[in-house]
Amino acid sequence: METDLHLHLDGSLSMDVVRTLAERIGYDLEGKDLKKLLCVGDDCASLAEYLSCFDLPGILLQTEDALELASCDLVKRLAAQGLVYAEIRFAPQLHRQKGLTQEQAVEAVVRGVQAGSRESGMYAGVLLCAMVNGSDGDNEETLELSRAYLGKGVVGADIAGPEGLVPMKHFEGMFRRIYQADVPFTIHAGECGDYENVALAVSYGARRIGHGCAAIRSEACMDLLKRENITLEMCIVSNLQTKAAESIEAHPLKEFYARGIRVTYNTDDMMVSDTDLEREAALITGRMGLTQKDLIRMNEMAVEAGFAGAEVREGILRRMREQSGIWK
């Protein structure tokens, strides 16, 4: 029974959904290598190269029907893989090329996620992403929508995009406002930026950090994460591809876990990274020397740090513990 806290909708489309959506809008895939368009390999050179694989999904996900289909399909695929809890994130401001409003995009994804949850029986919520390279107005609207739809399919907020393009300090006021509005949020920080971004994100009230790899370079930052019970959403394959970690041996997940920092393993972008939780888990046990019991504990930590309501989280934790038998 696994979980995924850090999963981007537009980076996790299936090939079937891509072909269906392309046919609907008359986008010609003839002669195109879909794998090359949508996935990076292990030879990916940078975060910029990684982000280029979002170009085609960005073209395809510009209608309510497309967003609803993609999000419903994603939830059902996750359930088929054995997941019991997931939070699917997307940036509504990126889906307005054909006239959708951010609110219409949010409603479409919520409908799709809820339909997939009803059909599959697994729990999934939606996180709304502001964008580092978005306008202040668009970002404020995204976070206001996270407040308006909280508990109505949306479970929290995030900020994603090219870390460092705009200083983290620029977003302080925006996050302090949603913190005061009791909207739970995570922040992409310390992926390809510095550990100072991680510390700033925590100071703004983030309960989780997306990636956080750079914290390994600061004893003070690691102490802060442990002291404040911050949960890291780590994505092994993606971190290697974007060079957030130079090698599997240098990936900080094992060190963080040994220090008592709360860590989880996630896919980030199943299509772009050509990964799933089985692959992520195999790297942790096969190359980092951790055990199945450690994986179970990381999945428990993911549910404990989830932004869904306490009743949902407690029910899932009971099921996980009953099935594993390890924590009885």
mmCIF file of C-alpha atoms in Angstrom:
data_model
loop_
_atom_site.group_PDB
_atom_site.id
_atom_site.type_symbol
_atom_site.label_atom_id
_atom_site.label_comp_id
_atom_site.label_asym_id
_atom_site.label_seq_id
_atom_site.Cartn_x
_atom_site.Cartn_y
_atom_site.Cartn_z
ATOM 1 C CA MET A 1 0.000 0.000 0.000
ATOM 2 C CA GLU A 2 1.827 3.047 -1.290
ATOM 3 C CA THR A 3 1.377 6.794 -1.502
ATOM 4 C CA ASP A 4 2.457 9.646 -3.747
ATOM 5 C CA LEU A 5 2.531 13.150 -2.310
ATOM 6 C CA HIS A 6 4.486 14.743 -5.161
ATOM 7 C CA LEU A 7 2.899 14.042 -8.527
ATOM 8 C CA HIS A 8 2.344 16.520 -11.374
ATOM 9 C CA LEU A 9 -0.678 15.942 -13.601
ATOM 10 C CA ASP A 10 0.851 17.300 -16.805
ATOM 11 C CA GLY A 11 4.031 15.251 -16.324
ATOM 12 C CA SER A 12 2.153 12.007 -15.697
ATOM 13 C CA LEU A 13 -0.111 11.497 -18.706
ATOM 14 C CA SER A 14 -0.374 8.035 -20.205
ATOM 15 C CA MET A 15 0.498 7.431 -23.849
ATOM 16 C CA ASP A 16 -3.144 6.479 -24.488
ATOM 17 C CA VAL A 17 -4.405 9.769 -23.068
ATOM 18 C CA VAL A 18 -1.847 11.716 -25.109
ATOM 19 C CA ARG A 19 -2.994 10.014 -28.316
ATOM 20 C CA THR A 20 -6.666 10.532 -27.463
ATOM 21 C CA LEU A 21 -6.236 14.224 -26.681
ATOM 22 C CA ALA A 22 -4.057 14.793 -29.738
ATOM 23 C CA GLU A 23 -6.713 13.220 -31.967
ATOM 24 C CA ARG A 24 -9.418 15.399 -30.414
ATOM 25 C CA ILE A 25 -7.636 18.623 -31.378
ATOM 26 C CA GLY A 26 -6.184 17.379 -34.654
ATOM 27 C CA TYR A 27 -2.614 17.444 -33.428
ATOM 28 C CA ASP A 28 -0.589 15.330 -35.857
ATOM 29 C CA LEU A 29 1.558 12.715 -34.114
ATOM 30 C CA GLU A 30 2.469 10.956 -37.361
ATOM 31 C CA GLY A 31 6.187 10.294 -37.520
ATOM 32 C CA LYS A 32 6.807 11.754 -34.059
ATOM 33 C CA ASP A 33 8.685 9.810 -31.397
ATOM 34 C CA LEU A 34 6.317 10.202 -28.452
ATOM 35 C CA LYS A 35 8.806 8.759 -26.008
ATOM 36 C CA LYS A 36 11.373 11.364 -27.025
ATOM 37 C CA LEU A 37 8.821 14.174 -26.815
ATOM 38 C CA LEU A 38 7.452 13.206 -23.419
ATOM 39 C CA CYS A 39 10.266 11.467 -21.517
ATOM 40 C CA VAL A 40 13.817 12.288 -20.536
ATOM 41 C CA GLY A 41 16.421 9.604 -20.183
ATOM 42 C CA ASP A 42 19.028 9.005 -17.540
ATOM 43 C CA ASP A 43 21.333 11.233 -19.611
ATOM 44 C CA CYS A 44 19.170 14.313 -18.938
ATOM 45 C CA ALA A 45 21.538 17.250 -18.473
ATOM 46 C CA SER A 46 19.514 19.771 -16.468
ATOM 47 C CA LEU A 47 16.201 20.915 -15.017
ATOM 48 C CA ALA A 48 15.698 23.054 -18.152
ATOM 49 C CA GLU A 49 15.942 19.977 -20.379
ATOM 50 C CA TYR A 50 13.573 18.131 -18.059
ATOM 51 C CA LEU A 51 10.979 20.915 -18.224
ATOM 52 C CA SER A 52 10.990 20.875 -22.054
ATOM 53 C CA CYS A 53 9.019 17.607 -21.916
ATOM 54 C CA PHE A 54 5.994 19.543 -20.667
ATOM 55 C CA ASP A 55 5.543 21.358 -23.994
ATOM 56 C CA LEU A 56 3.229 18.785 -25.613
ATOM 57 C CA PRO A 57 1.108 18.196 -22.484
ATOM 58 C CA GLY A 58 0.738 21.963 -22.280
ATOM 59 C CA ILE A 59 -0.780 21.985 -25.770
ATOM 60 C CA LEU A 60 -3.136 19.093 -25.057
ATOM 61 C CA LEU A 61 -4.495 20.143 -21.644
ATOM 62 C CA GLN A 62 -6.347 23.311 -22.610
ATOM 63 C CA THR A 63 -10.002 22.295 -22.280
ATOM 64 C CA GLU A 64 -12.177 21.170 -19.397
ATOM 65 C CA ASP A 65 -12.785 17.803 -21.061
ATOM 66 C CA ALA A 66 -9.052 17.216 -21.511
ATOM 67 C CA LEU A 67 -8.225 18.089 -17.907
ATOM 68 C CA GLU A 68 -11.082 15.968 -16.582
ATOM 69 C CA LEU A 69 -10.121 12.957 -18.707
ATOM 70 C CA ALA A 70 -6.412 13.177 -17.827
ATOM 71 C CA SER A 71 -6.978 13.552 -14.091
ATOM 72 C CA CYS A 72 -9.555 10.747 -13.903
ATOM 73 C CA ASP A 73 -7.276 8.427 -15.884
ATOM 74 C CA LEU A 74 -4.317 9.243 -13.637
ATOM 75 C CA VAL A 75 -6.202 8.378 -10.439
ATOM 76 C CA LYS A 76 -7.378 5.062 -11.874
ATOM 77 C CA ARG A 77 -3.839 4.167 -12.977
ATOM 78 C CA LEU A 78 -2.491 4.974 -9.526
ATOM 79 C CA ALA A 79 -5.139 2.789 -7.896
ATOM 80 C CA ALA A 80 -4.273 -0.054 -10.271
ATOM 81 C CA GLN A 81 -0.660 0.229 -9.084
ATOM 82 C CA GLY A 82 -1.802 -0.303 -5.503
ATOM 83 C CA LEU A 83 -1.771 3.272 -4.203
ATOM 84 C CA VAL A 84 -4.092 4.202 -1.363
ATOM 85 C CA TYR A 85 -3.349 7.937 -1.122
ATOM 86 C CA ALA A 86 -2.177 10.542 -3.620
ATOM 87 C CA GLU A 87 -2.091 14.295 -4.035
ATOM 88 C CA ILE A 88 -2.111 15.423 -7.668
ATOM 89 C CA ARG A 89 -0.783 18.892 -8.351
ATOM 90 C CA PHE A 90 -1.208 21.194 -11.312
ATOM 91 C CA ALA A 91 -0.945 24.898 -12.157
ATOM 92 C CA PRO A 92 -4.336 26.206 -13.317
ATOM 93 C CA GLN A 93 -2.768 29.309 -14.839
ATOM 94 C CA LEU A 94 -1.047 27.126 -17.469
ATOM 95 C CA HIS A 95 -4.358 25.945 -18.962
ATOM 96 C CA ARG A 96 -5.871 29.182 -20.280
ATOM 97 C CA GLN A 97 -4.619 29.185 -23.876
ATOM 98 C CA LYS A 98 -8.094 28.434 -25.266
ATOM 99 C CA GLY A 99 -10.059 30.682 -22.961
ATOM 100 C CA LEU A 100 -10.462 28.670 -19.755
ATOM 101 C CA THR A 101 -10.328 30.588 -16.517
ATOM 102 C CA GLN A 102 -8.213 29.290 -13.664
ATOM 103 C CA GLU A 103 -11.397 28.447 -11.795
ATOM 104 C CA GLN A 104 -12.759 26.390 -14.699
ATOM 105 C CA ALA A 105 -9.460 24.492 -14.858
ATOM 106 C CA VAL A 106 -9.631 23.774 -11.121
ATOM 107 C CA GLU A 107 -13.209 22.552 -11.337
ATOM 108 C CA ALA A 108 -12.368 20.263 -14.275
ATOM 109 C CA VAL A 109 -9.438 18.618 -12.485
ATOM 110 C CA VAL A 110 -11.414 18.257 -9.267
ATOM 111 C CA ARG A 111 -14.225 16.555 -11.221
ATOM 112 C CA GLY A 112 -11.763 14.177 -12.857
ATOM 113 C CA VAL A 113 -9.963 13.308 -9.635
ATOM 114 C CA GLN A 114 -13.203 12.748 -7.769
ATOM 115 C CA ALA A 115 -14.576 10.551 -10.564
ATOM 116 C CA GLY A 116 -11.384 8.497 -10.567
ATOM 117 C CA SER A 117 -11.564 8.170 -6.797
ATOM 118 C CA ARG A 118 -15.195 7.000 -6.915
ATOM 119 C CA GLU A 119 -14.435 4.424 -9.591
ATOM 120 C CA SER A 120 -11.252 3.099 -7.995
ATOM 121 C CA GLY A 121 -11.908 3.460 -4.277
ATOM 122 C CA MET A 122 -8.575 5.176 -3.561
ATOM 123 C CA TYR A 123 -8.243 8.638 -2.039
ATOM 124 C CA ALA A 124 -6.816 11.460 -4.153
ATOM 125 C CA GLY A 125 -6.778 15.205 -3.560
ATOM 126 C CA VAL A 126 -5.665 18.184 -5.644
ATOM 127 C CA LEU A 127 -2.877 20.671 -4.954
ATOM 128 C CA LEU A 128 -2.909 24.000 -6.815
ATOM 129 C CA CYS A 129 0.492 25.242 -7.964
ATOM 130 C CA ALA A 130 1.494 28.849 -8.283
ATOM 131 C CA MET A 131 4.449 29.284 -10.659
ATOM 132 C CA VAL A 132 7.855 30.811 -9.988
ATOM 133 C CA ASN A 133 7.729 32.315 -13.479
ATOM 134 C CA GLY A 134 4.051 33.318 -13.232
ATOM 135 C CA SER A 135 2.799 36.853 -12.706
ATOM 136 C CA ASP A 136 2.009 38.039 -9.209
ATOM 137 C CA GLY A 137 -1.633 38.440 -10.191
ATOM 138 C CA ASP A 138 -1.923 34.923 -11.571
ATOM 139 C CA ASN A 139 -0.205 33.445 -8.533
ATOM 140 C CA GLU A 140 -2.413 35.327 -6.112
ATOM 141 C CA GLU A 141 -5.471 34.058 -7.989
ATOM 142 C CA THR A 142 -4.188 30.464 -7.810
ATOM 143 C CA LEU A 143 -3.665 30.641 -4.083
ATOM 144 C CA GLU A 144 -7.015 32.319 -3.535
ATOM 145 C CA LEU A 145 -8.602 29.407 -5.428
ATOM 146 C CA SER A 146 -6.796 27.000 -3.114
ATOM 147 C CA ARG A 147 -8.520 28.738 -0.223
ATOM 148 C CA ALA A 148 -11.929 28.857 -1.933
ATOM 149 C CA TYR A 149 -11.863 25.156 -2.929
ATOM 150 C CA LEU A 150 -10.216 23.813 0.208
ATOM 151 C CA GLY A 151 -12.199 20.808 1.344
ATOM 152 C CA LYS A 152 -14.026 20.702 -2.006
ATOM 153 C CA GLY A 153 -11.513 18.492 -3.766
ATOM 154 C CA VAL A 154 -8.526 20.772 -3.229
ATOM 155 C CA VAL A 155 -6.339 19.904 -0.246
ATOM 156 C CA GLY A 156 -3.612 22.559 -0.450
ATOM 157 C CA ALA A 157 -1.201 24.647 -2.486
ATOM 158 C CA ASP A 158 2.334 24.704 -3.854
ATOM 159 C CA ILE A 159 4.698 26.762 -5.979
ATOM 160 C CA ALA A 160 6.619 25.086 -8.786
ATOM 161 C CA GLY A 161 8.724 26.024 -11.810
ATOM 162 C CA PRO A 162 12.335 27.007 -12.425
ATOM 163 C CA GLU A 163 13.654 27.492 -8.893
ATOM 164 C CA GLY A 164 15.891 30.527 -8.552
ATOM 165 C CA LEU A 165 14.496 32.429 -11.539
ATOM 166 C CA VAL A 166 12.765 34.661 -9.003
ATOM 167 C CA PRO A 167 14.159 34.845 -5.445
ATOM 168 C CA MET A 168 12.152 32.853 -2.882
ATOM 169 C CA LYS A 169 11.897 36.010 -0.789
ATOM 170 C CA HIS A 170 9.596 37.482 -3.445
ATOM 171 C CA PHE A 171 6.842 35.016 -2.485
ATOM 172 C CA GLU A 172 6.932 35.588 1.267
ATOM 173 C CA GLY A 173 3.835 37.780 1.506
ATOM 174 C CA MET A 174 1.783 35.475 -0.686
ATOM 175 C CA PHE A 175 2.539 32.410 1.430
ATOM 176 C CA ARG A 176 2.142 34.192 4.738
ATOM 177 C CA ARG A 177 -1.368 35.178 3.648
ATOM 178 C CA ILE A 178 -2.469 31.635 2.824
ATOM 179 C CA TYR A 179 -0.814 30.401 6.016
ATOM 180 C CA GLN A 180 -3.013 32.841 7.930
ATOM 181 C CA ALA A 181 -6.008 31.507 5.962
ATOM 182 C CA ASP A 182 -5.197 27.966 7.203
ATOM 183 C CA VAL A 183 -4.462 26.607 3.730
ATOM 184 C CA PRO A 184 -1.833 23.848 4.010
ATOM 185 C CA PHE A 185 0.977 24.195 1.516
ATOM 186 C CA THR A 186 4.200 22.697 0.285
ATOM 187 C CA ILE A 187 6.942 24.556 -1.604
ATOM 188 C CA HIS A 188 9.363 23.299 -4.243
ATOM 189 C CA ALA A 189 12.678 24.239 -2.649
ATOM 190 C CA GLY A 190 16.235 22.961 -2.628
ATOM 191 C CA GLU A 191 15.706 20.962 -5.810
ATOM 192 C CA CYS A 192 18.156 22.822 -7.984
ATOM 193 C CA GLY A 193 18.402 25.883 -5.775
ATOM 194 C CA ASP A 194 20.233 26.327 -2.463
ATOM 195 C CA TYR A 195 19.379 25.207 1.052
ATOM 196 C CA GLU A 196 18.463 28.774 2.009
ATOM 197 C CA ASN A 197 15.283 28.326 -0.031
ATOM 198 C CA VAL A 198 14.350 25.355 2.138
ATOM 199 C CA ALA A 199 14.798 27.357 5.325
ATOM 200 C CA LEU A 200 12.792 30.263 3.899
ATOM 201 C CA ALA A 201 9.960 27.942 2.864
ATOM 202 C CA VAL A 202 9.767 26.587 6.405
ATOM 203 C CA SER A 203 9.755 30.104 7.828
ATOM 204 C CA TYR A 204 6.740 30.958 5.633
ATOM 205 C CA GLY A 205 4.786 28.083 7.164
ATOM 206 C CA ALA A 206 5.315 25.249 4.654
ATOM 207 C CA ARG A 207 4.601 21.896 6.322
ATOM 208 C CA ARG A 208 6.266 19.973 3.508
ATOM 209 C CA ILE A 209 9.091 20.644 1.061
ATOM 210 C CA GLY A 210 9.134 19.460 -2.531
ATOM 211 C CA HIS A 211 12.506 17.720 -3.000
ATOM 212 C CA GLY A 212 14.712 19.597 -0.493
ATOM 213 C CA CYS A 213 17.897 17.866 -1.663
ATOM 214 C CA ALA A 214 20.069 20.924 -1.043
ATOM 215 C CA ALA A 215 19.409 20.741 2.710
ATOM 216 C CA ILE A 216 22.140 18.094 2.882
ATOM 217 C CA ARG A 217 24.672 20.913 2.526
ATOM 218 C CA SER A 218 23.667 22.590 5.783
ATOM 219 C CA GLU A 219 23.680 21.103 9.276
ATOM 220 C CA ALA A 220 21.517 23.983 10.451
ATOM 221 C CA CYS A 221 18.952 23.373 7.735
ATOM 222 C CA MET A 222 18.784 19.652 8.522
ATOM 223 C CA ASP A 223 18.365 20.457 12.205
ATOM 224 C CA LEU A 224 15.536 22.824 11.287
ATOM 225 C CA LEU A 225 13.742 20.146 9.236
ATOM 226 C CA LYS A 226 13.976 17.646 12.065
ATOM 227 C CA ARG A 227 13.018 20.110 14.791
ATOM 228 C CA GLU A 228 9.964 21.387 12.920
ATOM 229 C CA ASN A 229 8.840 17.914 11.756
ATOM 230 C CA ILE A 230 8.919 18.996 8.120
ATOM 231 C CA THR A 231 8.259 16.240 5.603
ATOM 232 C CA LEU A 232 10.375 16.039 2.443
ATOM 233 C CA GLU A 233 8.733 14.905 -0.792
ATOM 234 C CA MET A 234 11.704 13.220 -2.462
ATOM 235 C CA CYS A 235 11.689 11.880 -6.020
ATOM 236 C CA ILE A 236 14.754 9.708 -6.661
ATOM 237 C CA VAL A 237 14.616 9.269 -10.442
ATOM 238 C CA SER A 238 13.605 12.869 -11.120
ATOM 239 C CA ASN A 239 16.285 14.179 -8.733
ATOM 240 C CA LEU A 240 18.934 12.245 -10.660
ATOM 241 C CA GLN A 241 17.630 13.474 -14.022
ATOM 242 C CA THR A 242 17.502 17.153 -13.027
ATOM 243 C CA LYS A 243 20.882 16.901 -11.287
ATOM 244 C CA ALA A 244 19.397 17.759 -7.909
ATOM 245 C CA ALA A 245 21.516 14.744 -6.910
ATOM 246 C CA GLU A 246 24.618 13.859 -8.907
ATOM 247 C CA SER A 247 24.328 10.103 -8.373
ATOM 248 C CA ILE A 248 22.290 7.525 -6.520
ATOM 249 C CA GLU A 249 25.153 7.253 -4.020
ATOM 250 C CA ALA A 250 25.015 11.020 -3.442
ATOM 251 C CA HIS A 251 21.234 11.191 -3.089
ATOM 252 C CA PRO A 252 20.462 12.505 0.424
ATOM 253 C CA LEU A 253 17.325 10.475 1.178
ATOM 254 C CA LYS A 254 19.196 7.810 3.136
ATOM 255 C CA GLU A 255 21.137 10.377 5.202
ATOM 256 C CA PHE A 256 18.007 12.406 5.940
ATOM 257 C CA TYR A 257 16.150 9.270 7.030
ATOM 258 C CA ALA A 258 19.024 8.184 9.278
ATOM 259 C CA ARG A 259 18.978 11.604 10.954
ATOM 260 C CA GLY A 260 15.294 11.290 11.778
ATOM 261 C CA ILE A 261 14.106 13.752 9.139
ATOM 262 C CA ARG A 262 10.715 12.807 7.745
ATOM 263 C CA VAL A 263 11.169 11.629 4.145
ATOM 264 C CA THR A 264 8.833 10.188 1.549
ATOM 265 C CA TYR A 265 9.459 8.774 -1.917
ATOM 266 C CA ASN A 266 7.376 9.937 -4.865
ATOM 267 C CA THR A 267 7.375 9.924 -8.667
ATOM 268 C CA ASP A 268 7.208 13.657 -9.500
ATOM 269 C CA ASP A 269 6.320 13.052 -13.169
ATOM 270 C CA MET A 270 5.598 9.458 -14.114
ATOM 271 C CA MET A 271 5.688 10.075 -17.868
ATOM 272 C CA VAL A 272 8.543 12.580 -18.025
ATOM 273 C CA SER A 273 10.778 10.546 -15.710
ATOM 274 C CA ASP A 274 9.526 7.191 -17.095
ATOM 275 C CA THR A 275 9.062 5.977 -13.541
ATOM 276 C CA ASP A 276 6.554 4.621 -11.060
ATOM 277 C CA LEU A 277 6.648 3.918 -7.340
ATOM 278 C CA GLU A 278 7.921 0.396 -7.920
ATOM 279 C CA ARG A 279 11.006 1.764 -9.649
ATOM 280 C CA GLU A 280 11.522 4.409 -6.952
ATOM 281 C CA ALA A 281 11.227 1.819 -4.186
ATOM 282 C CA ALA A 282 13.619 -0.570 -5.951
ATOM 283 C CA LEU A 283 16.304 2.124 -6.027
ATOM 284 C CA ILE A 284 15.860 2.802 -2.326
ATOM 285 C CA THR A 285 16.127 -0.846 -1.288
ATOM 286 C CA GLY A 286 18.514 -2.014 -4.004
ATOM 287 C CA ARG A 287 20.946 0.904 -4.162
ATOM 288 C CA MET A 288 20.560 2.669 -0.814
ATOM 289 C CA GLY A 289 20.385 -0.405 1.404
ATOM 290 C CA LEU A 290 17.116 0.458 3.098
ATOM 291 C CA THR A 291 14.512 -2.207 3.819
ATOM 292 C CA GLN A 292 10.884 -2.953 3.114
ATOM 293 C CA LYS A 293 10.126 -1.922 6.691
ATOM 294 C CA ASP A 294 11.734 1.461 5.951
ATOM 295 C CA LEU A 295 9.521 1.857 2.868
ATOM 296 C CA ILE A 296 6.433 1.094 4.931
ATOM 297 C CA ARG A 297 7.452 3.730 7.447
ATOM 298 C CA MET A 298 7.995 6.292 4.668
ATOM 299 C CA ASN A 299 4.510 5.601 3.339
ATOM 300 C CA GLU A 300 3.121 6.032 6.840
ATOM 301 C CA MET A 301 4.943 9.352 7.107
ATOM 302 C CA ALA A 302 3.428 10.391 3.784
ATOM 303 C CA VAL A 303 -0.106 9.753 5.025
ATOM 304 C CA GLU A 304 0.655 11.479 8.337
ATOM 305 C CA ALA A 305 1.859 14.524 6.374
ATOM 306 C CA GLY A 306 -1.014 14.421 3.900
ATOM 307 C CA PHE A 307 -3.205 17.471 3.549
ATOM 308 C CA ALA A 308 -6.468 15.513 3.549
ATOM 309 C CA GLY A 309 -8.620 15.658 6.668
ATOM 310 C CA ALA A 310 -7.675 13.761 9.815
ATOM 311 C CA GLU A 311 -10.475 11.231 9.368
ATOM 312 C CA VAL A 312 -9.230 10.275 5.889
ATOM 313 C CA ARG A 313 -5.626 9.995 7.035
ATOM 314 C CA GLU A 314 -6.437 7.969 10.139
ATOM 315 C CA GLY A 315 -8.545 5.524 8.133
ATOM 316 C CA ILE A 316 -5.780 4.962 5.589
ATOM 317 C CA LEU A 317 -3.161 4.530 8.312
ATOM 318 C CA ARG A 318 -5.287 1.868 9.989
ATOM 319 C CA ARG A 319 -5.576 -0.034 6.716
ATOM 320 C CA MET A 320 -1.834 0.231 6.056
ATOM 321 C CA ARG A 321 -0.913 -1.027 9.520
ATOM 322 C CA GLU A 322 -3.400 -3.853 9.448
ATOM 323 C CA GLN A 323 -2.107 -5.046 6.081
ATOM 324 C CA SER A 324 1.599 -4.778 6.850
ATOM 325 C CA GLY A 325 1.429 -6.323 10.312
ATOM 326 C CA ILE A 326 4.844 -4.790 10.969
ATOM 327 C CA TRP A 327 3.655 -2.003 13.233
ATOM 328 C CA LYS A 328 1.199 -4.001 15.361
#
